[in-house]
Tab-separated table of C-alpha atoms in Angstrom:
chain	number	residue	atom	x	y	z
A	1	MET	CA	172.284	203.364	129.774
A	2	ASN	CA	175.636	201.521	129.902
A	3	LEU	CA	175.265	198.298	128.081
A	4	ASN	CA	177.301	196.507	130.742
A	5	GLN	CA	174.784	197.583	133.259
A	6	THR	CA	171.849	195.807	131.653
A	7	PRO	CA	172.411	192.289	133.207
A	8	ALA	CA	172.783	193.776	136.580
A	9	LEU	CA	169.680	195.894	136.129
A	10	PHE	CA	167.659	192.860	134.999
A	11	ARG	CA	169.023	190.972	138.050
A	12	LEU	CA	168.020	193.790	140.398
A	13	ASP	CA	164.485	194.011	138.816
A	14	ALA	CA	164.268	190.266	139.250
A	15	ALA	CA	165.305	190.452	142.949
A	16	LEU	CA	162.781	193.174	143.546
A	17	ASN	CA	160.069	191.170	141.983
A	18	ARG	CA	160.995	188.162	143.994
A	19	MET	CA	160.876	190.193	147.136
A	20	ALA	CA	157.300	191.293	146.141
A	21	VAL	CA	156.153	187.671	145.391
A	22	THR	CA	157.885	186.127	148.429
A	23	PHE	CA	156.565	188.629	150.883
A	24	HIS	CA	153.169	189.106	149.304
A	25	GLY	CA	150.363	188.939	151.828
A	26	MET	CA	152.657	189.255	154.934
A	27	THR	CA	151.431	191.164	157.985
A	28	ALA	CA	152.602	192.118	161.386
A	29	GLN	CA	151.224	189.927	164.120
A	30	PRO	CA	147.546	190.679	164.899
A	31	ASP	CA	148.423	191.604	168.542
A	32	GLU	CA	151.641	193.619	167.620
A	33	PRO	CA	151.713	196.614	169.734
A	34	ASN	CA	153.603	199.888	169.627
A	35	CYS	CA	153.502	203.088	171.632
A	36	GLU	CA	151.295	205.846	170.027
A	37	CYS	CA	153.324	208.642	171.653
A	38	HIS	CA	156.609	207.391	170.016
A	39	TRP	CA	155.744	205.405	166.938
A	40	GLY	CA	152.361	206.394	165.605
A	41	SER	CA	148.624	206.013	165.806
A	42	ALA	CA	146.400	203.012	166.105
A	43	GLU	CA	145.283	203.617	162.615
A	44	GLU	CA	148.851	203.504	161.346
A	45	LEU	CA	149.557	200.324	163.347
A	46	ALA	CA	146.476	198.872	161.872
A	47	GLN	CA	147.996	199.227	158.290
A	48	LEU	CA	150.744	196.892	159.299
A	49	LYS	CA	148.193	194.208	159.963
A	50	VAL	CA	146.658	194.497	156.526
A	51	PRO	CA	148.700	192.876	153.709
A	52	ASP	CA	150.167	194.792	150.805
A	53	VAL	CA	148.852	198.286	151.736
A	54	GLU	CA	151.452	200.837	150.658
A	55	LEU	CA	152.661	202.996	153.522
A	56	ASP	CA	153.535	206.543	153.242
A	57	LEU	CA	157.294	207.090	153.332
A	58	ASP	CA	157.138	208.615	156.855
A	59	LEU	CA	155.331	205.558	158.253
A	60	LEU	CA	157.686	203.223	156.462
A	61	ARG	CA	160.673	205.015	157.982
A	62	ARG	CA	159.129	204.904	161.478
A	63	THR	CA	158.436	201.234	161.074
A	64	TRP	CA	161.891	200.018	160.038
A	65	GLN	CA	163.478	202.385	162.499
A	66	ALA	CA	161.423	201.221	165.496
A	67	THR	CA	163.444	198.845	167.809
A	68	ASP	CA	160.648	197.967	170.261
A	69	TRP	CA	158.475	195.702	168.055
A	70	SER	CA	157.710	192.357	169.846
A	71	ASP	CA	158.116	190.502	166.515
A	72	HIS	CA	160.645	192.263	164.368
A	73	ALA	CA	160.577	189.532	161.874
A	74	SER	CA	156.894	189.863	161.050
A	75	VAL	CA	157.001	193.548	160.774
A	76	LEU	CA	160.155	193.496	158.437
A	77	ARG	CA	158.429	190.797	156.309
A	78	ARG	CA	155.437	193.080	155.975
A	79	ILE	CA	157.384	196.079	154.736
A	80	LEU	CA	160.123	194.311	152.797
A	81	PRO	CA	158.599	194.691	149.368
A	82	GLN	CA	158.033	198.362	149.656
A	83	LEU	CA	161.239	198.944	151.653
A	84	SER	CA	163.415	197.305	149.034
A	85	ARG	CA	161.985	199.392	146.295
A	86	ALA	CA	162.372	202.553	148.221
A	87	LEU	CA	166.009	201.677	149.059
A	88	VAL	CA	166.841	201.215	145.510
A	89	ARG	CA	165.184	204.411	144.431
A	90	GLY	CA	166.932	206.388	147.204
A	91	LEU	CA	163.677	207.277	149.075
A	92	VAL	CA	164.919	206.037	152.461
A	93	GLU	CA	166.760	208.606	154.344
A	94	PRO	CA	168.012	207.452	157.722
A	95	LEU	CA	169.377	209.918	160.251
A	96	PHE	CA	172.836	208.633	160.607
A	97	GLY	CA	173.481	206.413	157.639
A	98	MET	CA	172.307	203.338	155.744
A	99	GLU	CA	173.764	201.058	158.409
A	100	GLU	CA	170.637	201.914	160.395
A	101	VAL	CA	168.611	200.258	157.788
A	102	GLY	CA	171.040	197.288	157.816
A	103	ARG	CA	170.451	196.986	161.562
A	104	ALA	CA	166.708	196.888	161.050
A	105	PHE	CA	167.264	193.827	158.747
A	106	ALA	CA	169.503	192.321	161.401
A	107	ARG	CA	166.871	192.876	164.137
A	108	GLY	CA	164.469	190.925	161.960
A	109	GLN	CA	166.826	187.920	161.975
A	110	TRP	CA	166.114	187.365	158.260
A	111	GLN	CA	169.003	184.801	158.018
A	112	GLN	CA	166.987	182.526	160.298
A	113	TRP	CA	163.799	182.663	158.234
A	114	PRO	CA	162.481	179.899	155.906
A	115	ALA	CA	165.023	179.179	153.028
A	116	GLU	CA	162.755	180.735	150.426
A	117	GLN	CA	162.539	184.037	152.316
A	118	THR	CA	166.276	184.100	153.306
A	119	ALA	CA	167.188	183.480	149.698
A	120	ALA	CA	165.011	186.374	148.453
A	121	VAL	CA	166.495	188.886	150.904
A	122	ARG	CA	170.008	187.577	150.176
A	123	GLU	CA	169.473	187.847	146.399
A	124	PHE	CA	168.007	191.400	146.812
A	125	LEU	CA	171.103	192.575	148.783
A	126	ASN	CA	173.509	190.895	146.301
A	127	ALA	CA	171.744	192.283	143.300
A	128	TRP	CA	171.438	195.784	144.564
A	129	TRP	CA	175.207	195.750	145.605
A	130	ALA	CA	176.286	194.419	142.174
A	131	HIS	CA	174.081	197.105	140.346
A	132	THR	CA	175.345	199.863	142.480
A	133	LEU	CA	178.816	199.129	141.795
A	134	ILE	CA	178.452	199.600	138.049
A	135	ASP	CA	175.846	202.425	138.234
A	136	THR	CA	177.439	205.748	137.371
A	137	ASP	CA	174.880	207.649	139.459
A	138	PRO	CA	173.393	205.300	141.966
A	139	ALA	CA	170.588	206.558	144.075
A	140	VAL	CA	172.445	205.566	147.185
A	141	PRO	CA	176.231	205.922	147.266
A	142	ALA	CA	178.172	202.663	147.105
A	143	HIS	CA	179.640	203.181	150.565
A	144	GLU	CA	176.209	203.513	152.074
A	145	VAL	CA	174.846	200.324	150.269
A	146	LEU	CA	178.014	198.545	151.659
A	147	ALA	CA	177.300	199.722	155.137
A	148	LEU	CA	173.748	198.483	154.887
A	149	CYS	CA	174.739	195.129	153.413
A	150	ALA	CA	177.393	194.635	156.042
A	151	GLU	CA	175.197	195.363	158.881
A	152	ALA	CA	172.285	193.363	157.477
A	153	SER	CA	174.499	190.171	156.923
A	154	ALA	CA	176.799	190.785	159.927
A	155	THR	CA	179.798	190.416	157.654
A	156	LEU	CA	181.866	192.804	155.471
A	157	SER	CA	184.260	190.515	153.496
A	158	PRO	CA	181.941	189.102	150.935
A	159	TRP	CA	180.713	192.677	149.927
A	160	LEU	CA	184.371	193.772	149.615
A	161	HIS	CA	185.295	190.645	147.551
A	162	VAL	CA	182.596	191.630	145.051
A	163	TRP	CA	183.808	195.169	144.987
A	164	GLU	CA	187.435	193.994	144.533
A	165	ALA	CA	186.487	191.618	141.668
A	166	GLN	CA	185.014	194.524	139.533
A	167	THR	CA	187.099	195.622	136.759
A	168	CYS	CA	185.248	198.651	135.542
A	169	ALA	CA	186.181	202.345	135.951
A	170	VAL	CA	182.817	203.035	137.719
A	171	ALA	CA	183.484	200.671	140.523
A	172	ASP	CA	186.898	202.255	140.935
A	173	GLN	CA	185.277	205.743	140.978
A	174	HIS	CA	183.049	204.470	143.777
A	175	ILE	CA	186.079	203.292	145.836
A	176	ALA	CA	187.619	206.699	145.465
A	177	GLU	CA	184.333	208.385	146.575
A	178	ALA	CA	184.155	206.105	149.581
A	179	VAL	CA	187.754	206.924	150.620
A	180	THR	CA	186.983	210.577	150.200
A	181	HIS	CA	183.786	210.429	152.359
A	182	LEU	CA	185.613	208.289	155.008
A	183	SER	CA	188.452	210.747	155.019
A	184	ALA	CA	186.132	213.764	155.511
A	185	ASP	CA	184.019	212.008	158.265
A	186	PRO	CA	185.292	213.047	161.682
A	187	GLU	CA	183.879	209.938	163.203
A	188	ASN	CA	186.342	207.760	161.220
């Protein structure tokens, strides 16, 4: 491990622990509905109404991807401890890019939650971003983490400022990879 990475890794671990503590015991609303034919079974929906039960990765994906929750905030709070760990480990695979996951954060309107919850989410995003920039082999490419953070926070500038402030070769390599990715993407 790169010794310069240690404080960033400790910060990320602390942020993940804070997410687990802050959102411990959260559940979807008891009357939260979703369509069995599009989202999943009644048994799967019931899991969201029980605190702290680990979801299988497919159910986790279907949960954050669904756009038709009546209370996005409570559903997002319910899955955040597991989702944040899965994101960092590279276990979340959206169809079109990590900005999809960022939009799921935005749908939950996390910036309007109570201060302790907002601070936990903000610190998770910041810590993950800071760690990604100095990680030689991040589980999620830096440009994808950037897209998620920008969508989740509805702003790009602060994330770019953190990247710009980095002075290590690893962060520069991530910039080169992002430019290569963007140049190769016909959508851009």
